[in-house]
Amino acid sequence: MANLQNQQIILGISGGIAAYKSAELARLLIKSGAKVRVCMTQSACEFITPLTFQALTGNPVHTELFDLEAEAAMGHIELARWADRILIAPASANTMAKIAHGFSDSLLTTLCLATKTPVVIVPAMNQQMWRNRITQKNVSLLEQSAIRVLMPAAGEQACGDIGPGRMQEPQIIVDTLGQENDAVLSGVNIMITAGPTQEAIDPVRYITNRSSGKMGFAIAEAAEQLGANVTLVAGPVNLETPRNVNRIDVKSAENMFDAVKNNVVGQHIFIASAAVADYQVAKVATQKIKKKDESISLALSKTSDILAEISTQHNDLFTVGFAAETEDLKQHAMDKLHRKKLDMIAANKVGNGQGFDVDDNALQVLWKGGEHALPLTSKKELAKQLMQLITTHYQAR
Ligand code: PMT
């Protein structure tokens, strides 16, 4: 069970059907040792009554910005100072937009503006509202302001839709808060590429490689466990999204480059573990290619080198590349470290059952003036060790 002993938490509740889960959340927070005060927006009170939370927490519930009685007991500035943490669950698209843009038109939004304490936001909304570019931009804005956003779960929604937008389960939220006590990367935004890319030949065929995405997804999970806000740009893979990770699915190298460029602003660390195609089909056939000739040739053109372009254009970004090699591992990796202007590179042997599409891996990590070997182990364990190394070097820079 998470230990939140004596942590003073303001539980903010905004309007949404998921507000019913906040009662269980309040109960679990208290069970973990936290002292909880609840602040509800007007819309939240339409879904669940303040009385429920008063009974659960034993404290009066705060709902009004201008309430003489409440201000006399504990003013909103005092309330903001009281908190070790503000947790907003559920956070509606509207409340997220207001906080992202610095509005202070309700007690809850005012508290967020009037505090230096960490704010954690747990979104809950219809899947289309969550996917909307405006909401996604607001998520980026919040993360740039060092506000942690716990990514919603996907599944069946109250409105009948299916997709991402469900509020995380109360136990997961409490566990995540518990882990944050040793969250060395709290407030750090990390973008990771993972998996293969698919380069179309015609409407039914493509060129790809054997990457399963396991290495990149394990890194995303390890980074999230250290408290980072993680954006995972994933090629076509068959893997579950790690908890609290913002996943963007792409197909081709060009799609991956676009997704990275669109989301790179505000990132602190970029880890390129994807096996991006070096070449794409120069002219993709619009119709299925017919089996007429004995042999055919495909003209290929070079794709953009995502990692090299990003590291050259964003000098402040801490960049970590991968090198997949079948021979002269260290020499090729060193060359990529310098040529692509990286802070670090993780080199792995591939081919003959190594690296691609297996559960275990080994890495030789190199940087200017140093190196460290991470011996063969599971990709999950390896990702944790790699994230420790990256954290040390990122913090030292
Ligand atoms: O996905 P798994 O099955 O778990 O396998 C893991 C892995 C073997 C794919 C992974 O550990 C790995 O080595 N990833 C990098 C694969 C690769 O394409 O390496 P490379 O040496 O060709 O490329 C060097 C670096 O440039 C990589 O960081 C790559 O992401 C990046 N790159 C390459 C080409 C390109 N057009 N854009 C890029 O960003």
Tab-separated table of C-alpha atoms and ligand atoms in Angstrom:
chain	number	residue	atom	x	y	z
A	1	MET	CA	0.000	0.000	0.000
A	2	ALA	CA	1.243	3.528	-0.845
A	3	ASN	CA	2.588	5.515	2.077
A	4	LEU	CA	1.269	9.085	2.126
A	5	GLN	CA	1.672	9.483	5.895
A	6	ASN	CA	0.829	13.043	6.996
A	7	GLN	CA	0.840	14.392	3.431
A	8	GLN	CA	-1.612	17.288	3.187
A	9	ILE	CA	-3.524	16.859	-0.040
A	10	ILE	CA	-6.170	19.056	-1.610
A	11	LEU	CA	-8.407	16.798	-3.677
A	12	GLY	CA	-9.883	18.952	-6.441
A	13	ILE	CA	-12.973	17.601	-8.164
A	14	SER	CA	-14.334	19.034	-11.394
A	15	GLY	CA	-17.537	18.232	-13.267
A	16	GLY	CA	-17.764	14.826	-14.890
A	17	ILE	CA	-19.419	11.475	-14.394
A	18	ALA	CA	-16.089	10.110	-13.053
A	19	ALA	CA	-16.617	12.306	-9.955
A	20	TYR	CA	-18.282	9.284	-8.346
A	21	LYS	CA	-14.841	7.601	-8.285
A	22	SER	CA	-13.438	10.519	-6.261
A	23	ALA	CA	-15.266	9.299	-3.146
A	24	GLU	CA	-13.276	6.052	-3.286
A	25	LEU	CA	-10.150	8.081	-4.058
A	26	ALA	CA	-10.659	10.243	-0.942
A	27	ARG	CA	-11.116	7.091	1.143
A	28	LEU	CA	-7.924	5.482	-0.223
A	29	LEU	CA	-5.879	8.670	0.274
A	30	ILE	CA	-6.922	8.793	3.923
A	31	LYS	CA	-6.236	5.073	4.316
A	32	SER	CA	-2.685	5.716	3.019
A	33	GLY	CA	-2.132	8.277	5.771
A	34	ALA	CA	-2.896	11.522	3.922
A	35	LYS	CA	-4.834	14.457	5.357
A	36	VAL	CA	-7.390	15.410	2.764
A	37	ARG	CA	-9.339	18.611	2.114
A	38	VAL	CA	-11.730	18.635	-0.813
A	39	CYS	CA	-12.367	21.491	-3.229
A	40	MET	CA	-15.222	21.061	-5.729
A	41	THR	CA	-16.223	23.120	-8.756
A	42	GLN	CA	-19.893	24.056	-9.227
A	43	SER	CA	-20.221	21.431	-11.987
A	44	ALA	CA	-18.740	18.748	-9.730
A	45	CYS	CA	-21.533	19.443	-7.211
A	46	GLU	CA	-24.036	18.522	-9.958
A	47	PHE	CA	-22.596	14.985	-10.048
A	48	ILE	CA	-21.902	14.272	-6.366
A	49	THR	CA	-22.680	16.194	-3.194
A	50	PRO	CA	-20.118	17.948	-0.953
A	51	LEU	CA	-21.743	16.145	1.984
A	52	THR	CA	-20.268	12.823	0.777
A	53	PHE	CA	-16.734	14.235	0.981
A	54	GLN	CA	-17.372	16.031	4.273
A	55	ALA	CA	-18.413	12.702	5.764
A	56	LEU	CA	-15.411	10.857	4.260
A	57	THR	CA	-12.710	13.408	5.187
A	58	GLY	CA	-14.195	14.898	8.359
A	59	ASN	CA	-13.426	18.373	6.966
A	60	PRO	CA	-15.683	21.035	5.458
A	61	VAL	CA	-15.709	20.951	1.656
A	62	HIS	CA	-14.620	24.089	-0.210
A	63	THR	CA	-16.732	25.110	-3.182
A	64	GLU	CA	-16.880	28.922	-3.359
A	65	LEU	CA	-14.200	31.461	-4.225
A	66	PHE	CA	-16.136	34.235	-2.508
A	67	ASP	CA	-17.565	32.713	0.649
A	68	LEU	CA	-17.290	34.886	3.756
A	69	GLU	CA	-17.768	31.986	6.155
A	70	ALA	CA	-15.225	29.745	4.444
A	71	GLU	CA	-12.700	32.581	4.089
A	72	ALA	CA	-13.027	33.333	7.815
A	73	ALA	CA	-12.264	29.682	8.651
A	74	MET	CA	-9.470	29.075	6.123
A	75	GLY	CA	-8.936	31.585	3.299
A	76	HIS	CA	-8.097	30.347	-0.174
A	77	ILE	CA	-4.473	31.522	0.036
A	78	GLU	CA	-4.076	29.774	3.384
A	79	LEU	CA	-5.644	26.655	1.887
A	80	ALA	CA	-3.161	26.772	-1.012
A	81	ARG	CA	-0.288	27.112	1.488
A	82	TRP	CA	-1.631	24.239	3.618
A	83	ALA	CA	-1.317	21.724	0.780
A	84	ASP	CA	1.750	19.548	0.130
A	85	ARG	CA	0.086	18.573	-3.107
A	86	ILE	CA	-3.000	19.399	-5.163
A	87	LEU	CA	-4.591	16.419	-6.890
A	88	ILE	CA	-7.397	17.105	-9.370
A	89	ALA	CA	-9.437	14.003	-10.154
A	90	PRO	CA	-11.425	14.049	-12.282
A	91	ALA	CA	-10.078	16.988	-14.273
A	92	SER	CA	-12.494	17.965	-17.040
A	93	ALA	CA	-11.303	19.374	-20.390
A	94	ASN	CA	-12.657	22.745	-19.232
A	95	THR	CA	-10.757	22.769	-15.924
A	96	MET	CA	-7.551	21.634	-17.656
A	97	ALA	CA	-7.903	24.408	-20.250
A	98	LYS	CA	-8.397	27.017	-17.520
A	99	ILE	CA	-5.391	25.883	-15.493
A	100	ALA	CA	-3.215	25.635	-18.628
A	101	HIS	CA	-4.040	29.260	-19.455
A	102	GLY	CA	-3.788	30.653	-15.920
A	103	PHE	CA	-7.489	31.364	-15.290
A	104	SER	CA	-8.598	31.915	-11.686
A	105	ASP	CA	-12.378	32.092	-11.962
A	106	SER	CA	-13.178	29.345	-9.432
A	107	LEU	CA	-11.718	28.342	-6.093
A	108	LEU	CA	-10.010	25.289	-7.650
A	109	THR	CA	-8.316	27.190	-10.512
A	110	THR	CA	-7.325	29.972	-8.089
A	111	LEU	CA	-5.703	27.440	-5.752
A	112	CYS	CA	-3.618	26.095	-8.647
A	113	LEU	CA	-2.418	29.592	-9.481
A	114	ALA	CA	-1.770	30.552	-5.862
A	115	THR	CA	0.436	27.591	-4.992
A	116	LYS	CA	4.046	26.506	-5.376
A	117	THR	CA	3.123	22.972	-4.362
A	118	PRO	CA	3.123	20.160	-7.004
A	119	VAL	CA	-0.125	19.822	-8.929
A	120	VAL	CA	-1.206	16.451	-10.332
A	121	ILE	CA	-4.025	16.312	-12.870
A	122	VAL	CA	-6.069	13.192	-13.622
A	123	PRO	CA	-8.127	13.818	-16.770
A	124	ALA	CA	-11.511	12.245	-17.452
A	125	MET	CA	-13.557	13.057	-20.509
A	126	ASN	CA	-15.120	11.758	-23.713
A	127	GLN	CA	-12.522	10.158	-26.005
A	128	GLN	CA	-13.052	12.720	-28.782
A	129	MET	CA	-12.603	15.606	-26.336
A	130	TRP	CA	-9.376	13.970	-25.099
A	131	ARG	CA	-8.080	13.439	-28.649
A	132	ASN	CA	-8.953	16.997	-29.701
A	133	ARG	CA	-5.809	18.920	-30.657
A	134	ILE	CA	-6.791	21.756	-28.310
A	135	THR	CA	-6.926	19.400	-25.310
A	136	GLN	CA	-3.628	17.812	-26.384
A	137	LYS	CA	-2.025	21.271	-26.635
A	138	ASN	CA	-3.329	22.046	-23.145
A	139	VAL	CA	-1.753	18.814	-21.852
A	140	SER	CA	1.598	19.994	-23.307
A	141	LEU	CA	1.144	23.440	-21.741
A	142	LEU	CA	0.403	21.899	-18.336
A	143	GLU	CA	3.455	19.633	-18.571
A	144	GLN	CA	5.627	22.592	-19.586
A	145	SER	CA	4.489	24.262	-16.338
A	146	ALA	CA	5.753	21.180	-14.431
A	147	ILE	CA	2.197	19.978	-13.753
A	148	ARG	CA	1.981	16.204	-13.807
A	149	VAL	CA	-0.790	14.777	-16.000
A	150	LEU	CA	-1.692	11.136	-15.313
A	151	MET	CA	-2.752	9.864	-18.723
A	152	PRO	CA	-6.309	8.513	-18.898
A	153	ALA	CA	-7.071	4.852	-19.439
A	154	ALA	CA	-8.794	3.600	-22.590
A	155	GLY	CA	-11.990	1.579	-22.683
A	156	GLU	CA	-15.751	1.848	-22.651
A	157	GLN	CA	-17.041	5.269	-21.596
A	158	ALA	CA	-20.202	6.371	-19.802
A	159	CYS	CA	-21.424	7.996	-23.066
A	160	GLY	CA	-21.084	4.660	-24.928
A	161	ASP	CA	-17.920	5.621	-26.826
A	162	ILE	CA	-14.820	3.460	-26.662
A	163	GLY	CA	-11.359	5.041	-26.453
A	164	PRO	CA	-8.971	6.971	-24.198
A	165	GLY	CA	-10.430	9.353	-21.610
A	166	ARG	CA	-11.467	7.190	-18.650
A	167	MET	CA	-10.198	8.439	-15.302
A	168	GLN	CA	-7.455	6.214	-13.887
A	169	GLU	CA	-8.661	3.915	-11.118
A	170	PRO	CA	-8.361	5.420	-7.593
A	171	GLN	CA	-5.883	2.752	-6.456
A	172	ILE	CA	-3.579	3.501	-9.405
A	173	ILE	CA	-3.706	7.229	-8.607
A	174	VAL	CA	-2.820	6.613	-4.946
A	175	ASP	CA	0.006	4.217	-5.914
A	176	THR	CA	1.398	6.797	-8.351
A	177	LEU	CA	1.397	9.488	-5.645
A	178	GLY	CA	3.170	7.056	-3.314
A	179	GLN	CA	5.883	6.399	-5.916
A	180	GLU	CA	6.429	10.135	-6.397
A	181	ASN	CA	8.173	10.302	-3.038
A	182	ASP	CA	11.273	9.077	-4.876
A	183	ALA	CA	10.422	10.667	-8.184
A	184	VAL	CA	13.778	12.051	-9.230
A	185	LEU	CA	12.460	13.036	-12.667
A	186	SER	CA	9.351	14.814	-11.433
A	187	GLY	CA	8.671	17.813	-13.721
A	188	VAL	CA	10.954	16.424	-16.443
A	189	ASN	CA	9.389	15.866	-19.884
A	190	ILE	CA	10.751	12.928	-21.863
A	191	MET	CA	9.938	11.938	-25.427
A	192	ILE	CA	10.785	8.403	-26.556
A	193	THR	CA	10.519	6.825	-30.003
A	194	ALA	CA	9.944	3.066	-30.142
A	195	GLY	CA	9.238	0.210	-32.518
A	196	PRO	CA	9.667	-0.120	-36.277
A	197	THR	CA	8.311	2.026	-39.067
A	198	GLN	CA	6.378	0.792	-42.097
A	199	GLU	CA	7.209	2.209	-45.516
A	200	ALA	CA	4.434	1.650	-48.030
A	201	ILE	CA	5.162	0.020	-51.403
A	202	ASP	CA	1.565	0.009	-52.594
A	203	PRO	CA	-1.834	0.000	-50.793
A	204	VAL	CA	-1.258	-3.525	-49.422
A	205	ARG	CA	2.517	-3.970	-49.051
A	206	TYR	CA	5.217	-2.320	-47.029
A	207	ILE	CA	8.872	-2.547	-45.954
A	208	THR	CA	9.564	-2.866	-42.234
A	209	ASN	CA	12.018	-4.440	-39.747
A	210	ARG	CA	11.918	-6.829	-36.788
A	211	SER	CA	11.648	-4.265	-33.977
A	212	SER	CA	8.905	-5.218	-31.490
A	213	GLY	CA	8.961	-1.945	-29.502
A	214	LYS	CA	9.745	-3.860	-26.270
A	215	MET	CA	12.935	-1.897	-25.537
A	216	GLY	CA	11.325	1.530	-26.082
A	217	PHE	CA	8.148	0.665	-24.146
A	218	ALA	CA	10.268	-0.603	-21.221
A	219	ILE	CA	12.179	2.715	-21.223
A	220	ALA	CA	8.881	4.633	-21.229
A	221	GLU	CA	7.679	2.621	-18.213
A	222	ALA	CA	10.964	3.113	-16.337
A	223	ALA	CA	10.966	6.870	-17.016
A	224	GLU	CA	7.359	7.174	-15.805
A	225	GLN	CA	8.235	5.313	-12.614
A	226	LEU	CA	10.873	7.969	-11.928
A	227	GLY	CA	8.139	10.616	-12.124
A	228	ALA	CA	8.769	11.941	-15.652
A	229	ASN	CA	6.015	13.069	-18.004
A	230	VAL	CA	6.469	10.633	-20.863
A	231	THR	CA	5.427	10.983	-24.508
A	232	LEU	CA	5.914	7.766	-26.459
A	233	VAL	CA	5.934	7.974	-30.250
A	234	ALA	CA	5.313	4.385	-31.287
A	235	GLY	CA	5.570	2.685	-34.646
A	236	PRO	CA	3.194	-0.204	-35.411
A	237	VAL	CA	3.610	-2.604	-32.458
A	238	ASN	CA	1.391	-4.934	-30.518
A	239	LEU	CA	2.092	-3.709	-26.979
A	240	GLU	CA	0.035	-2.197	-24.189
A	241	THR	CA	0.713	1.441	-23.340
A	242	PRO	CA	2.599	1.759	-20.033
A	243	ARG	CA	0.630	3.479	-17.264
A	244	ASN	CA	0.446	7.294	-17.388
A	245	VAL	CA	2.298	7.478	-20.682
A	246	ASN	CA	1.041	9.672	-23.511
A	247	ARG	CA	1.238	7.445	-26.615
A	248	ILE	CA	1.203	8.727	-30.175
A	249	ASP	CA	0.879	5.995	-32.817
A	250	VAL	CA	2.583	6.435	-36.183
A	251	LYS	CA	3.315	4.253	-39.198
A	252	SER	CA	6.051	5.598	-41.475
A	253	ALA	CA	9.370	7.328	-40.773
A	254	GLU	CA	7.834	10.528	-42.118
A	255	ASN	CA	4.833	10.196	-39.707
A	256	MET	CA	7.271	9.605	-36.843
A	257	PHE	CA	9.301	12.685	-37.721
A	258	ASP	CA	6.108	14.819	-37.874
A	259	ALA	CA	4.919	13.526	-34.476
A	260	VAL	CA	8.315	14.213	-32.909
A	261	LYS	CA	8.523	17.737	-34.389
A	262	ASN	CA	4.967	18.551	-33.275
A	263	ASN	CA	5.655	17.523	-29.685
A	264	VAL	CA	9.322	18.357	-29.101
A	265	VAL	CA	8.813	21.857	-27.684
A	266	GLY	CA	8.941	21.700	-23.894
A	267	GLN	CA	10.718	18.325	-23.813
A	268	HIS	CA	13.865	18.001	-21.720
A	269	ILE	CA	15.120	14.567	-22.814
A	270	PHE	CA	14.733	12.793	-26.179
A	271	ILE	CA	15.447	9.041	-26.374
A	272	ALA	CA	15.426	7.522	-29.866
A	273	SER	CA	15.061	3.768	-29.504
A	274	ALA	CA	12.953	3.287	-32.647
A	275	ALA	CA	14.276	1.309	-35.562
A	276	VAL	CA	13.388	3.950	-38.147
A	277	ALA	CA	13.612	2.966	-41.803
A	278	ASP	CA	16.664	4.543	-43.422
A	279	TYR	CA	15.008	4.352	-46.850
A	280	GLN	CA	11.453	4.749	-48.092
A	281	VAL	CA	9.916	3.796	-51.428
A	282	ALA	CA	10.555	6.730	-53.757
A	283	LYS	CA	7.214	6.442	-55.557
A	284	VAL	CA	4.448	4.587	-53.703
A	285	ALA	CA	2.115	2.839	-56.173
A	286	THR	CA	-1.483	4.011	-55.848
A	287	GLN	CA	-2.829	0.602	-56.951
A	288	LYS	CA	-1.701	-2.914	-55.986
A	289	ILE	CA	1.363	-3.847	-58.089
A	290	LYS	CA	0.446	-6.710	-60.415
A	291	LYS	CA	2.545	-9.872	-60.792
A	292	LYS	CA	3.469	-9.429	-64.477
A	293	ASP	CA	7.250	-9.240	-64.760
A	294	GLU	CA	9.845	-11.861	-63.778
A	295	SER	CA	11.642	-9.290	-61.624
A	296	ILE	CA	10.952	-5.728	-60.584
A	297	SER	CA	13.060	-3.035	-58.878
A	298	LEU	CA	12.005	-0.616	-56.214
A	299	ALA	CA	13.701	2.776	-56.162
A	300	LEU	CA	14.321	3.902	-52.565
A	301	SER	CA	15.072	7.371	-51.242
A	302	LYS	CA	16.639	8.310	-47.905
A	303	THR	CA	14.339	9.197	-44.999
A	304	SER	CA	15.095	12.147	-42.696
A	305	ASP	CA	17.327	11.226	-39.776
A	306	ILE	CA	14.925	12.185	-36.962
A	307	LEU	CA	17.501	11.953	-34.182
A	308	ALA	CA	20.207	13.918	-36.002
A	309	GLU	CA	17.797	16.681	-37.056
A	310	ILE	CA	16.242	17.043	-33.619
A	311	SER	CA	19.571	17.100	-31.762
A	312	THR	CA	21.003	19.736	-34.123
A	313	GLN	CA	17.919	21.963	-33.946
A	314	HIS	CA	17.342	21.711	-30.172
A	315	ASN	CA	20.641	22.297	-28.396
A	316	ASP	CA	19.075	22.367	-24.922
A	317	LEU	CA	17.540	18.924	-25.344
A	318	PHE	CA	19.423	16.022	-23.711
A	319	THR	CA	19.568	13.518	-26.588
A	320	VAL	CA	20.074	9.779	-26.282
A	321	GLY	CA	20.411	7.664	-29.420
A	322	PHE	CA	20.583	3.932	-29.963
A	323	ALA	CA	22.976	2.114	-32.261
A	324	ALA	CA	21.948	-1.271	-33.641
A	325	GLU	CA	25.054	-2.976	-35.017
A	326	THR	CA	26.032	-6.405	-36.278
A	327	GLU	CA	29.798	-5.690	-36.073
A	328	ASP	CA	32.310	-3.176	-34.614
A	329	LEU	CA	29.713	-2.141	-32.016
A	330	LYS	CA	31.744	0.478	-30.153
A	331	GLN	CA	33.366	2.055	-33.172
A	332	HIS	CA	30.061	2.531	-35.075
A	333	ALA	CA	28.294	3.776	-31.939
A	334	MET	CA	31.062	6.336	-31.241
A	335	ASP	CA	30.792	7.562	-34.813
A	336	LYS	CA	26.977	8.012	-34.418
A	337	LEU	CA	27.454	9.802	-31.065
A	338	HIS	CA	29.672	12.444	-32.723
A	339	ARG	CA	27.982	12.636	-36.132
A	340	LYS	CA	24.470	13.023	-34.666
A	341	LYS	CA	25.697	15.405	-31.889
A	342	LEU	CA	24.265	13.293	-29.044
A	343	ASP	CA	24.760	13.421	-25.287
A	344	MET	CA	24.666	9.651	-25.020
A	345	ILE	CA	24.287	6.516	-27.130
A	346	ALA	CA	23.190	3.009	-26.155
A	347	ALA	CA	24.715	0.441	-28.486
A	348	ASN	CA	23.394	-3.083	-28.889
A	349	LYS	CA	24.366	-6.077	-30.971
A	350	VAL	CA	21.551	-7.132	-33.303
A	351	GLY	CA	20.876	-10.102	-35.552
A	352	ASN	CA	21.164	-13.834	-34.796
A	353	GLY	CA	18.492	-13.618	-32.103
A	354	GLN	CA	19.946	-10.535	-30.395
A	355	GLY	CA	18.391	-7.092	-29.842
A	356	PHE	CA	15.296	-7.206	-32.079
A	357	ASP	CA	12.077	-8.892	-30.919
A	358	VAL	CA	13.530	-10.722	-27.890
A	359	ASP	CA	12.892	-10.157	-24.169
A	360	ASP	CA	16.537	-9.751	-23.078
A	361	ASN	CA	19.227	-7.362	-24.227
A	362	ALA	CA	22.642	-5.931	-23.312
A	363	LEU	CA	23.823	-2.351	-23.891
A	364	GLN	CA	27.147	-0.573	-24.150
A	365	VAL	CA	26.371	3.027	-23.190
A	366	LEU	CA	28.798	5.679	-24.442
A	367	TRP	CA	29.164	9.429	-23.949
A	368	LYS	CA	31.943	11.941	-24.518
A	369	GLY	CA	34.739	10.782	-22.231
A	370	GLY	CA	33.074	7.719	-20.724
A	371	GLU	CA	31.242	4.462	-21.113
A	372	HIS	CA	29.322	1.886	-19.082
A	373	ALA	CA	28.396	-1.705	-19.895
A	374	LEU	CA	24.912	-2.930	-18.964
A	375	PRO	CA	25.111	-6.752	-19.187
A	376	LEU	CA	22.451	-9.087	-20.598
A	377	THR	CA	19.195	-8.961	-18.645
A	378	SER	CA	15.485	-8.462	-19.322
A	379	LYS	CA	14.628	-5.327	-21.327
A	380	LYS	CA	12.498	-4.126	-18.361
A	381	GLU	CA	15.460	-4.316	-15.970
A	382	LEU	CA	17.840	-2.919	-18.593
A	383	ALA	CA	15.534	0.058	-19.154
A	384	LYS	CA	15.613	0.856	-15.413
A	385	GLN	CA	19.428	0.766	-15.380
A	386	LEU	CA	19.614	2.880	-18.535
A	387	MET	CA	17.204	5.460	-17.052
A	388	GLN	CA	19.386	5.689	-13.923
A	389	LEU	CA	22.423	6.451	-16.115
A	390	ILE	CA	20.500	8.985	-18.208
A	391	THR	CA	19.175	10.680	-15.044
A	392	THR	CA	22.663	11.036	-13.557
A	393	HIS	CA	24.089	12.551	-16.752
A	394	TYR	CA	21.046	14.765	-17.380
A	395	GLN	CA	21.202	16.176	-13.864
A	396	ALA	CA	24.967	16.758	-14.138
A	397	ARG	CA	24.676	18.688	-17.408
B	1	PMT	O1	12.046	-2.993	-30.436
B	1	PMT	P1	12.790	-4.185	-29.887
B	1	PMT	O2	12.375	-5.477	-30.525
B	1	PMT	O3	12.719	-4.251	-28.381
B	1	PMT	O4	14.343	-4.019	-30.278
B	1	PMT	C1	15.111	-2.983	-29.713
B	1	PMT	C2	16.041	-2.352	-30.748
B	1	PMT	C3	17.077	-3.365	-31.169
B	1	PMT	C4	15.258	-1.870	-31.971
B	1	PMT	C5	16.713	-1.113	-30.032
B	1	PMT	O5	17.434	-1.549	-28.918
B	1	PMT	C6	17.605	-0.337	-30.986
B	1	PMT	O6	18.765	-0.657	-31.204
B	1	PMT	N1	17.047	0.742	-31.593
B	1	PMT	C7	17.738	1.533	-32.638
B	1	PMT	C8	17.592	0.836	-33.956
B	1	PMT	C9	18.239	1.602	-35.089
B	1	PMT	O7	17.568	1.932	-36.041
B	1	PMT	O8	19.518	1.925	-34.914
B	1	PMT	P2	20.433	2.685	-36.012
B	1	PMT	O9	21.821	2.413	-35.563
B	1	PMT	O10	20.054	2.334	-37.398
B	1	PMT	O11	20.064	4.209	-35.800
B	1	PMT	C10	20.790	5.087	-34.942
B	1	PMT	C11	19.868	6.022	-34.212
B	1	PMT	O12	19.275	6.947	-35.120
B	1	PMT	C12	18.736	5.364	-33.467
B	1	PMT	O13	18.566	6.046	-32.251
B	1	PMT	C13	17.535	5.578	-34.385
B	1	PMT	O14	16.312	5.665	-33.653
B	1	PMT	C14	17.863	6.917	-35.015
B	1	PMT	N2	17.334	7.106	-36.374
B	1	PMT	C15	17.751	6.300	-37.402
B	1	PMT	C16	17.269	6.534	-38.683
B	1	PMT	C17	16.349	7.594	-38.906
B	1	PMT	N3	15.863	7.832	-40.118
B	1	PMT	N4	15.978	8.348	-37.878
B	1	PMT	C18	16.439	8.133	-36.632
B	1	PMT	O15	16.069	8.836	-35.694
